[in-house]
PDB file of C-alpha atoms in Angstrom:
ATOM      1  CA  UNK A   7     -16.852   4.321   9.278  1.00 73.00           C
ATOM      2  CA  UNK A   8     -14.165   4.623   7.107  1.00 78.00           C
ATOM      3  CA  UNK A   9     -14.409   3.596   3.227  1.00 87.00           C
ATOM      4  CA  UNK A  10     -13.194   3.442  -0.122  1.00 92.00           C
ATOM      5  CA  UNK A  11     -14.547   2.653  -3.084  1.00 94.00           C
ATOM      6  CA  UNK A  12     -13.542   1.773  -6.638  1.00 95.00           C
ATOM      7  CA  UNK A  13     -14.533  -0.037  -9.652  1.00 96.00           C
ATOM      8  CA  UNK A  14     -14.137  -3.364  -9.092  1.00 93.00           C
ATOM      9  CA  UNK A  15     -13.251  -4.325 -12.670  1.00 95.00           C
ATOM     10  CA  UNK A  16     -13.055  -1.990 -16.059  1.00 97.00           C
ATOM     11  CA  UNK A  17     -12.119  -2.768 -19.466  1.00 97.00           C
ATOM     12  CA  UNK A  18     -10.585  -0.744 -22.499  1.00 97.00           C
ATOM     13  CA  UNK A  19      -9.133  -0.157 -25.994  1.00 97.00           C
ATOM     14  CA  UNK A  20      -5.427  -0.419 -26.216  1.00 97.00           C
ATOM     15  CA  UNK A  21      -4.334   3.721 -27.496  1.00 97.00           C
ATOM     16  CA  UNK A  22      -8.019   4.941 -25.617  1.00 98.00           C
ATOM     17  CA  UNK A  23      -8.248   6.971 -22.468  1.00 98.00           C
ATOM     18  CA  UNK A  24      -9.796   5.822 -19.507  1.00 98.00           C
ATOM     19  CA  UNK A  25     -10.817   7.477 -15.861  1.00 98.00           C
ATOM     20  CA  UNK A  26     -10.275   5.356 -12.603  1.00 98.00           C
ATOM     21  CA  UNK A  27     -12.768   6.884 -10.038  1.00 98.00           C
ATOM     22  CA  UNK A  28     -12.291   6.459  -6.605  1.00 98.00           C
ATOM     23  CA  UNK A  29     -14.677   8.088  -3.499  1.00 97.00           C
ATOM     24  CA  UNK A  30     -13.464   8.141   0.226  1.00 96.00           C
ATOM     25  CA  UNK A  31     -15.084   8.737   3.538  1.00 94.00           C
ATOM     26  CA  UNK A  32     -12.233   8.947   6.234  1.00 90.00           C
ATOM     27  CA  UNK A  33     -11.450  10.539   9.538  1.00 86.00           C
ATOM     28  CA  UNK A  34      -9.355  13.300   8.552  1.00 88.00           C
ATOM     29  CA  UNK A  35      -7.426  13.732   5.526  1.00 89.00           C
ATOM     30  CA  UNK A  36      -3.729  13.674   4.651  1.00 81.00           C
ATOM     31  CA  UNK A  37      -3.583  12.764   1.343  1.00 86.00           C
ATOM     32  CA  UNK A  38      -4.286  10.076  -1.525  1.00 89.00           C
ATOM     33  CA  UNK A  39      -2.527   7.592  -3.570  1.00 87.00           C
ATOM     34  CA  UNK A  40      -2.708   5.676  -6.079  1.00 91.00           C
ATOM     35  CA  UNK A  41      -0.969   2.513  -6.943  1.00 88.00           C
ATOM     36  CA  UNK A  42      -0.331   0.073  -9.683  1.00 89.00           C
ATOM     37  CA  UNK A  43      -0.217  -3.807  -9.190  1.00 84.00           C
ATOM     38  CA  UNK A  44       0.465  -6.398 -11.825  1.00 82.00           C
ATOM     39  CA  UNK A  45      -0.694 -10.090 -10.920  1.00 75.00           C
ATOM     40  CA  UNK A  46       1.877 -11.479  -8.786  1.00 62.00           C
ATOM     41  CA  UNK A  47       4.037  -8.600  -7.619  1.00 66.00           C
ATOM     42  CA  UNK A  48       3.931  -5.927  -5.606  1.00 64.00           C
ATOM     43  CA  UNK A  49       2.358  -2.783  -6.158  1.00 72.00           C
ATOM     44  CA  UNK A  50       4.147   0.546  -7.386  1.00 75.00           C
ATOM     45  CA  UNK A  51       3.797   3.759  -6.632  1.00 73.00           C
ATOM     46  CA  UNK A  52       1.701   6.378  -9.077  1.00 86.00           C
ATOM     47  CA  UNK A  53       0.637   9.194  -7.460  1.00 86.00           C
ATOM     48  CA  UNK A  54       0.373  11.465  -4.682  1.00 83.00           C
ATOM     49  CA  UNK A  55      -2.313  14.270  -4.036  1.00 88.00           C
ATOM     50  CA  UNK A  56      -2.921  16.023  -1.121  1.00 87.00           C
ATOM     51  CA  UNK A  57      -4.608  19.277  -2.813  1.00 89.00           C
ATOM     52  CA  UNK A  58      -7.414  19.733  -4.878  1.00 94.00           C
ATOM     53  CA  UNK A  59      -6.774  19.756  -9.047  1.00 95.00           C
ATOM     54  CA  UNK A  60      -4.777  17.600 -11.639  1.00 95.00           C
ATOM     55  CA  UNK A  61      -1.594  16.234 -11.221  1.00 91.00           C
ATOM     56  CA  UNK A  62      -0.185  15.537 -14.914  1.00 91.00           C
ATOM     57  CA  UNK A  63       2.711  12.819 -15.003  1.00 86.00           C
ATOM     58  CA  UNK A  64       3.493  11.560 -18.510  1.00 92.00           C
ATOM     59  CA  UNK A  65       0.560   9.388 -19.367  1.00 96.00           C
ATOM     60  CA  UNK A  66      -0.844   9.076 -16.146  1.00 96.00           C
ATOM     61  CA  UNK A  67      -2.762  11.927 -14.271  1.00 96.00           C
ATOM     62  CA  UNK A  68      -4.375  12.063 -11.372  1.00 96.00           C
ATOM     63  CA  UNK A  69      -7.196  14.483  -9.734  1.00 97.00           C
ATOM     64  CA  UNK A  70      -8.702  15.113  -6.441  1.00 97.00           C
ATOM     65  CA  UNK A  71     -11.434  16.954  -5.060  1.00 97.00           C
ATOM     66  CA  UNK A  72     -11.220  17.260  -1.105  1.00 95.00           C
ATOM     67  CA  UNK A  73     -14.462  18.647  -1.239  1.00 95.00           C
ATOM     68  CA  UNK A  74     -15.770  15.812  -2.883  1.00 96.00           C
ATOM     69  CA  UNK A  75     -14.311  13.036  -1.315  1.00 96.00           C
ATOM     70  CA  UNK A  76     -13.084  12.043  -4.741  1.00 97.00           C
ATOM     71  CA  UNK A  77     -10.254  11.093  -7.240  1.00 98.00           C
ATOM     72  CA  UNK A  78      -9.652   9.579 -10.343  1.00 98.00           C
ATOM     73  CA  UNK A  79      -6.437   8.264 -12.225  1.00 98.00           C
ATOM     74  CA  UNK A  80      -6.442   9.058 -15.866  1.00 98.00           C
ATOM     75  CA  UNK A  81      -4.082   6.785 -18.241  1.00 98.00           C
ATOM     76  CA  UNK A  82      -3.489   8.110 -21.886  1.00 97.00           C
ATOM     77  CA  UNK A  83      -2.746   6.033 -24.827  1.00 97.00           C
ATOM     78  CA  UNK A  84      -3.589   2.737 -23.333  1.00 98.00           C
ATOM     79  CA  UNK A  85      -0.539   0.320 -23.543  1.00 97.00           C
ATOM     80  CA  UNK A  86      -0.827  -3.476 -22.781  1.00 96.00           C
ATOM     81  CA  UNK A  87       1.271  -3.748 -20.491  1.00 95.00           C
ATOM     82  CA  UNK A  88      -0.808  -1.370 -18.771  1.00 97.00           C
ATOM     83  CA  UNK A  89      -3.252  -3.970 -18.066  1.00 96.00           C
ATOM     84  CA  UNK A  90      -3.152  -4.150 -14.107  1.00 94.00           C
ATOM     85  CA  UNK A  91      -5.097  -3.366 -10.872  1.00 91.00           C
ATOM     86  CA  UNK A  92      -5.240   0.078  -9.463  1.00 94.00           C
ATOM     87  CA  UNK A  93      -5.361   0.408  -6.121  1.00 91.00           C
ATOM     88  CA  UNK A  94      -6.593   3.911  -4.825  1.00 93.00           C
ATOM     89  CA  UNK A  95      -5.653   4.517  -1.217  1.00 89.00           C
ATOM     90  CA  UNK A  96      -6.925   7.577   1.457  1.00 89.00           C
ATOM     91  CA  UNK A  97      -4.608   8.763   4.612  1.00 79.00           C
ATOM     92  CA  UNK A  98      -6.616   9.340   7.475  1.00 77.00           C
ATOM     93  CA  UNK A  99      -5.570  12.057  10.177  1.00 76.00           C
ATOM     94  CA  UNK A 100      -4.003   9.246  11.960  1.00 64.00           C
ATOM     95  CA  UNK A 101      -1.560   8.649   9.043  1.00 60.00           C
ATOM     96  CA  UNK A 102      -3.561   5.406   8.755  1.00 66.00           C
ATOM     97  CA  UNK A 103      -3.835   4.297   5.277  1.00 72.00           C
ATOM     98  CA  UNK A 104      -7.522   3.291   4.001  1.00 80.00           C
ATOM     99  CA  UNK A 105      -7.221   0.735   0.807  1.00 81.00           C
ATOM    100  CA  UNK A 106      -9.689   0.879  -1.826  1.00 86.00           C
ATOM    101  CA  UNK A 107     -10.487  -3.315  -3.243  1.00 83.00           C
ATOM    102  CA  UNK A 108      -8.312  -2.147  -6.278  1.00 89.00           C
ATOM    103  CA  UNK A 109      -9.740  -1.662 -10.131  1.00 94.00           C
ATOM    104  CA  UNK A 110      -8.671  -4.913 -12.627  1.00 93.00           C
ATOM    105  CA  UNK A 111      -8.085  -2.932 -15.562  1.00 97.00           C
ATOM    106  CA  UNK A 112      -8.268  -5.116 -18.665  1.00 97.00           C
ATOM    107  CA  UNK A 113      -7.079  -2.991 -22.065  1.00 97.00           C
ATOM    108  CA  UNK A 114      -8.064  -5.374 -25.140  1.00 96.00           C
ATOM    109  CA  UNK A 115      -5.798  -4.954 -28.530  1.00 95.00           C
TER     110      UNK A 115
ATOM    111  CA  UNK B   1     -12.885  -9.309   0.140  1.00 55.00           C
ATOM    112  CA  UNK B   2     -10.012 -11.166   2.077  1.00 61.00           C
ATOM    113  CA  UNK B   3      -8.949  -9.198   5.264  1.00 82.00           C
ATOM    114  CA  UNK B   4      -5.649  -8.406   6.816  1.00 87.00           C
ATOM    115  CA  UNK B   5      -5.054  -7.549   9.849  1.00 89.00           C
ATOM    116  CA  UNK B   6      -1.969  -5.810  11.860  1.00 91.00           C
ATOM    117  CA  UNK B   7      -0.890  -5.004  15.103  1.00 92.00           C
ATOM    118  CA  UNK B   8      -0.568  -2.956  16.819  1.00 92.00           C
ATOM    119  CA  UNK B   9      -2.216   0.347  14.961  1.00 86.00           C
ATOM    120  CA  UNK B  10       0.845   2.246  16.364  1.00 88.00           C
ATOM    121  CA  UNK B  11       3.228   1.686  19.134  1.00 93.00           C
ATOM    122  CA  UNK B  12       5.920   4.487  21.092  1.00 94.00           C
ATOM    123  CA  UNK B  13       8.852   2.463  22.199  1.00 95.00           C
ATOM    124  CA  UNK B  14      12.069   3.762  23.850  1.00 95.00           C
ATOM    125  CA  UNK B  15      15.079   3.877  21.744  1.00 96.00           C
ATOM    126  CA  UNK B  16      17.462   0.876  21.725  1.00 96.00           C
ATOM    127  CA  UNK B  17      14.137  -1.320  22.309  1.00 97.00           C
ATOM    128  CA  UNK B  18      12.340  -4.072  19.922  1.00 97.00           C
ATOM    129  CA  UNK B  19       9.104  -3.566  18.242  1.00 97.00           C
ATOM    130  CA  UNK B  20       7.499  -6.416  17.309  1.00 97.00           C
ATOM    131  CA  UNK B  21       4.314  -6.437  14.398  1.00 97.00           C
ATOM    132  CA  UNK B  22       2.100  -8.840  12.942  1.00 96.00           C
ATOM    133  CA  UNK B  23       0.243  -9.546  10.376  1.00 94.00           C
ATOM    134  CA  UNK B  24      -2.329 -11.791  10.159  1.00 93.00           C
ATOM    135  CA  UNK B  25      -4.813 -13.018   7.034  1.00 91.00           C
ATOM    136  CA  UNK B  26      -8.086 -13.754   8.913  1.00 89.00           C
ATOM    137  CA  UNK B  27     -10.223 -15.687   6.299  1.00 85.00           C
ATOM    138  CA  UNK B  28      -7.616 -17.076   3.915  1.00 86.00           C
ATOM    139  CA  UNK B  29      -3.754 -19.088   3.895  1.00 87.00           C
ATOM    140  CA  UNK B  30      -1.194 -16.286   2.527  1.00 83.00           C
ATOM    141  CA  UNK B  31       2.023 -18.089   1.409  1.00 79.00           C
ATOM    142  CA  UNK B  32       3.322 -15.153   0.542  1.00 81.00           C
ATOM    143  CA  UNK B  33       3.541 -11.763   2.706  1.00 87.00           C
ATOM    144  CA  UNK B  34       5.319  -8.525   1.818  1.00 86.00           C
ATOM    145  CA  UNK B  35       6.196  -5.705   4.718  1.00 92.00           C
ATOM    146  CA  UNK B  36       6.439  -1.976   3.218  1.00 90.00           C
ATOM    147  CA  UNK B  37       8.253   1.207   4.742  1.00 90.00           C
ATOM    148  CA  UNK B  38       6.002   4.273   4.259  1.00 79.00           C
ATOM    149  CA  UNK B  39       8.053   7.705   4.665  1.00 68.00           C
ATOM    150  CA  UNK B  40       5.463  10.499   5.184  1.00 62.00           C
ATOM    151  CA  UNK B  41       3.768  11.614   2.067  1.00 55.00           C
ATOM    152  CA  UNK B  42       6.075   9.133  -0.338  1.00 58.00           C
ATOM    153  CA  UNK B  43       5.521   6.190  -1.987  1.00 59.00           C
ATOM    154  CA  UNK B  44       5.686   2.614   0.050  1.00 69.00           C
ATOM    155  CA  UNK B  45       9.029   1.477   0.164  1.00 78.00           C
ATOM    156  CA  UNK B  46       8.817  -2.776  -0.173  1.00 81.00           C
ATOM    157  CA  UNK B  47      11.738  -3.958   2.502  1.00 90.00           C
ATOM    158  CA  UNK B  48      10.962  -7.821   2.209  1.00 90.00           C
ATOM    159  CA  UNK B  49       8.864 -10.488   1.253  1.00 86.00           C
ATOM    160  CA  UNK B  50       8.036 -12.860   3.427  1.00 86.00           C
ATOM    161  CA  UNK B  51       7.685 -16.803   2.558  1.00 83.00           C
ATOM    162  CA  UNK B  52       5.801 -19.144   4.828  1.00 82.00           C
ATOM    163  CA  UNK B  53       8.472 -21.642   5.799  1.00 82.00           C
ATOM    164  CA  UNK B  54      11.597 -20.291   4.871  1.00 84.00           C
ATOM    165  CA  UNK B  55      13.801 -17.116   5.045  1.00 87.00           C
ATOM    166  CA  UNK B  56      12.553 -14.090   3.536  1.00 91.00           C
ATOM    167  CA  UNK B  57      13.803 -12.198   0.697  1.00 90.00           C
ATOM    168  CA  UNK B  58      15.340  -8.573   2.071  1.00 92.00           C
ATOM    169  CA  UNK B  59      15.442  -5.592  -0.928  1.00 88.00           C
ATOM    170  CA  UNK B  60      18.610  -4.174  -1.436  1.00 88.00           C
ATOM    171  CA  UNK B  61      19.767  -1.839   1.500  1.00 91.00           C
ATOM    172  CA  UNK B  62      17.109  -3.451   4.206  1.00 93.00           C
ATOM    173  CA  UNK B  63      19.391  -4.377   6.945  1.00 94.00           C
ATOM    174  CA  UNK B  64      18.088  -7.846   7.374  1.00 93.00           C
ATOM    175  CA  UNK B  65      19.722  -8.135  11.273  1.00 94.00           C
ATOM    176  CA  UNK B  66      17.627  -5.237  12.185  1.00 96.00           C
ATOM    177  CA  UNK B  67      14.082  -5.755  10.577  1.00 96.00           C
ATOM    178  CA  UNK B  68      13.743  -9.314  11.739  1.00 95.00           C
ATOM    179  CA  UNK B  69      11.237 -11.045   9.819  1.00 94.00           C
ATOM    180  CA  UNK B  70       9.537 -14.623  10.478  1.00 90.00           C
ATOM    181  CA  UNK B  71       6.799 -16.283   8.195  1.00 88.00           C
ATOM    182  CA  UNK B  72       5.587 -19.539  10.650  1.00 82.00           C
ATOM    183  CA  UNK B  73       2.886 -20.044   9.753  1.00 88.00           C
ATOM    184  CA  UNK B  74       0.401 -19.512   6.513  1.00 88.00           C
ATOM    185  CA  UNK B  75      -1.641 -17.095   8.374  1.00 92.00           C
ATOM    186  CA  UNK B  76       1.253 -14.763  10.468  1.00 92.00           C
ATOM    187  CA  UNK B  77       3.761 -13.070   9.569  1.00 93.00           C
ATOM    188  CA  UNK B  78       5.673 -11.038  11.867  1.00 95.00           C
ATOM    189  CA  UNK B  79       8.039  -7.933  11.403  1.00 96.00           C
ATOM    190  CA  UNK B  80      10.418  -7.052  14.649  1.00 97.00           C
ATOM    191  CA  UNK B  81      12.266  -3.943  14.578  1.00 97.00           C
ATOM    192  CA  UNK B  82      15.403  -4.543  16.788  1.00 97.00           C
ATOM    193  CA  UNK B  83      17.107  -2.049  18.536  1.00 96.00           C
ATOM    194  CA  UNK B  84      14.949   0.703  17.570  1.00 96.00           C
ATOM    195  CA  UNK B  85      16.579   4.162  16.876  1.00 95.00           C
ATOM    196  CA  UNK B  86      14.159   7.247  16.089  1.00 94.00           C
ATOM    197  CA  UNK B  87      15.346   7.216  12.424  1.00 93.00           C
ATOM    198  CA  UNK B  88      13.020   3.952  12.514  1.00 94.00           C
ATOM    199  CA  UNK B  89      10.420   6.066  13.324  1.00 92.00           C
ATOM    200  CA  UNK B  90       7.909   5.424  10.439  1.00 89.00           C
ATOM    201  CA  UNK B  91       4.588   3.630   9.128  1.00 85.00           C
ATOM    202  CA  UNK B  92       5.082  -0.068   8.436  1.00 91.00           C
ATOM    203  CA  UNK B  93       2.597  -1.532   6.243  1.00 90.00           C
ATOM    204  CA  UNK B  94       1.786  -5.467   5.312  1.00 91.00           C
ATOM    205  CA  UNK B  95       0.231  -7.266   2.901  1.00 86.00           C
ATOM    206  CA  UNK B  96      -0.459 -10.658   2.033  1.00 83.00           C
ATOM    207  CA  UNK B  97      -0.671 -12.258  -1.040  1.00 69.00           C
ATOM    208  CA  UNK B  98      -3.323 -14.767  -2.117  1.00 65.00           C
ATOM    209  CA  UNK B  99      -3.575 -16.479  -5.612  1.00 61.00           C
ATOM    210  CA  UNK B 100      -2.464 -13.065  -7.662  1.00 54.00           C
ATOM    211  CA  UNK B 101      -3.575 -10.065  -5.399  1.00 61.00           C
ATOM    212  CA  UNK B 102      -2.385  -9.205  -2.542  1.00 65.00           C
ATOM    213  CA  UNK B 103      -4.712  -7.516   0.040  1.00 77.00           C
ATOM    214  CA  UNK B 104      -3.153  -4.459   3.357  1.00 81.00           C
ATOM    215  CA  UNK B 105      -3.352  -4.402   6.357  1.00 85.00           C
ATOM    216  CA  UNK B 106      -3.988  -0.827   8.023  1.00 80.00           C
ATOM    217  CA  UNK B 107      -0.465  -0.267   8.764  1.00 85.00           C
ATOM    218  CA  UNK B 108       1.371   0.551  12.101  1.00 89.00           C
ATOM    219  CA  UNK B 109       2.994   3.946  12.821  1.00 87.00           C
ATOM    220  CA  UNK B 110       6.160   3.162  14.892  1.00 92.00           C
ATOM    221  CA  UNK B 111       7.533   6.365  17.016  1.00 92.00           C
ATOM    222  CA  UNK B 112      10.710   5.596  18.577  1.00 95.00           C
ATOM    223  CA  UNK B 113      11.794   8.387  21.323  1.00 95.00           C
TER     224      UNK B 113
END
C-alpha cells in the first residue's frame, strides 16, 4: 500500500535548527511537497522536490532521496511564529497526492 | 486519524459538460471544508472554503458561477465544475477541517477533452 510517515509531534528552541523527516512508499513517483499549516487555516505551500539533493530557500530547506524513499524539511533560526504543523506530501504516478498525518512543531522561547 | 474521502479518483468529461466531486469526512462532522486547485508540479491553489449551511467563501479570481460549490450537510461537501473547458483540466483536492486541523482527501484529476 501506499504510506507516509512523519513525526507526529516535535518540539524546539526558538533561534535552533531542526530536521522534519518524512519516509514514503508510493506507486510511482512524481514528486514531494511539503506544506505549512497554522491551527485554523489552510496550509501553504513550502517546497517542491522531484530530484534527489537540497533545495535551499531562505530559512527553510528541503532534501530528498528517491532512493531512499525519504525527505526532510530543515528550518533555520527557529522563529515563533514558526510554530505550526508540517505536512509532507508524496505524488504517486497517478498524480495522486499521498498526505503524511502532518508534524505539530512546537518552538519554546 | 480522521479520513476524507473524494470522488471520483479522476473523471474524463467532454467539454462544455459538468463535473461534479465530493467530499466526504467518514468518521467525524467537518463544519468547515476547503477545495484546492493543484497545477502540475505547483503549489495547491485554495479556490474556496466551504461552510456547512451557508454560501461559501470564493478566493479572489475563482469564478464562483463556474466552480459551484454546496456544503449540505456536516459530512459532504460537493465541488461541480460547470461547463467544463480543457483549461479546467487539473487535480482538485479537498479537505475538511475539524477542531484546528484539517485532514485531504486523495484528490481528483479532472481531464476535460
Amino acid at each position: 500500500g501506499q504510506n507516509i510517515d512523519q513525526p507526529t509531534e516535535m518540539t524546539a528552541t526558538e533561534g535552533a535548527i531542526v530536521q522534519i523527516n518524512c519516509t514514503y512508499q508510493t506507486s510511482g513517483f512524481n514528486g514531494l511537497f511539503w506544506y505549512q499549516q497554522h491551527a485554523g487555516e489552510a496550509p501553504t505551500f513550502l517546497s517542491y522536490n522531484v530530484l534527489d539533493g537540497l533545495e535551499e530557500k531562505g530559512r527553510f530547506s528541503s532534501f530528498l532521496s528517491r532512493s531512499k524513499g525519504y525527505s526532510y524539511l530543515l528550518l533555520k533560526e527557529l522563529q515563533m511564529k514558526d510554530s505550526a504543523s508540517y505536512l509532507c506530501a508524496a505524488l504517486d504516478s497517478n498524480y495522486q497526492l499521498i498526505w503524511g498525518a502532518g508534524t505539530k512543531l512546537i518552538i519554546k522561547p | 486519524g480522521a479520513v476524507v474521502s473524494q470522488h471520483p479518483s479522476w473523471v474524463i468529461c467532454k467539454s462544455g459538460t459538468s463535473v461534479k466531486i465530493e467530499c466526504r469526512s467518514l468518521d467525524f462532522q467537518a463544519t468547515t471544508m476547503f477545495w484546492y486547485r493543484q497545477f502540475p508540479k505547483q503549489s495547491l491553489m485554495l479556490m474556496a472554503t466551504s461552510n456547512e449551511g451557508s454560501k461559501a467563501t470564493y478566493e479572489q479570481g475563482v469564478e464562483k458561477d463556474k466552480f459551484l460549490i454546496n456544503h449540505a450537510s456536516l459530512t459532504l461537501s460537493t465541488l461541480t465544475v460547470t461547463s467544463a473547458h480543457p483549461e479546467d483540466s487539473s487535480f482538485y483536492i479537498c479537505s475538511a477541517g475539524k477542531e484546528t486541523e484539517a485532514f485531504f482527501g486523495q484528490g481528483t484529476r479532472l481531464t476535460v477533452v
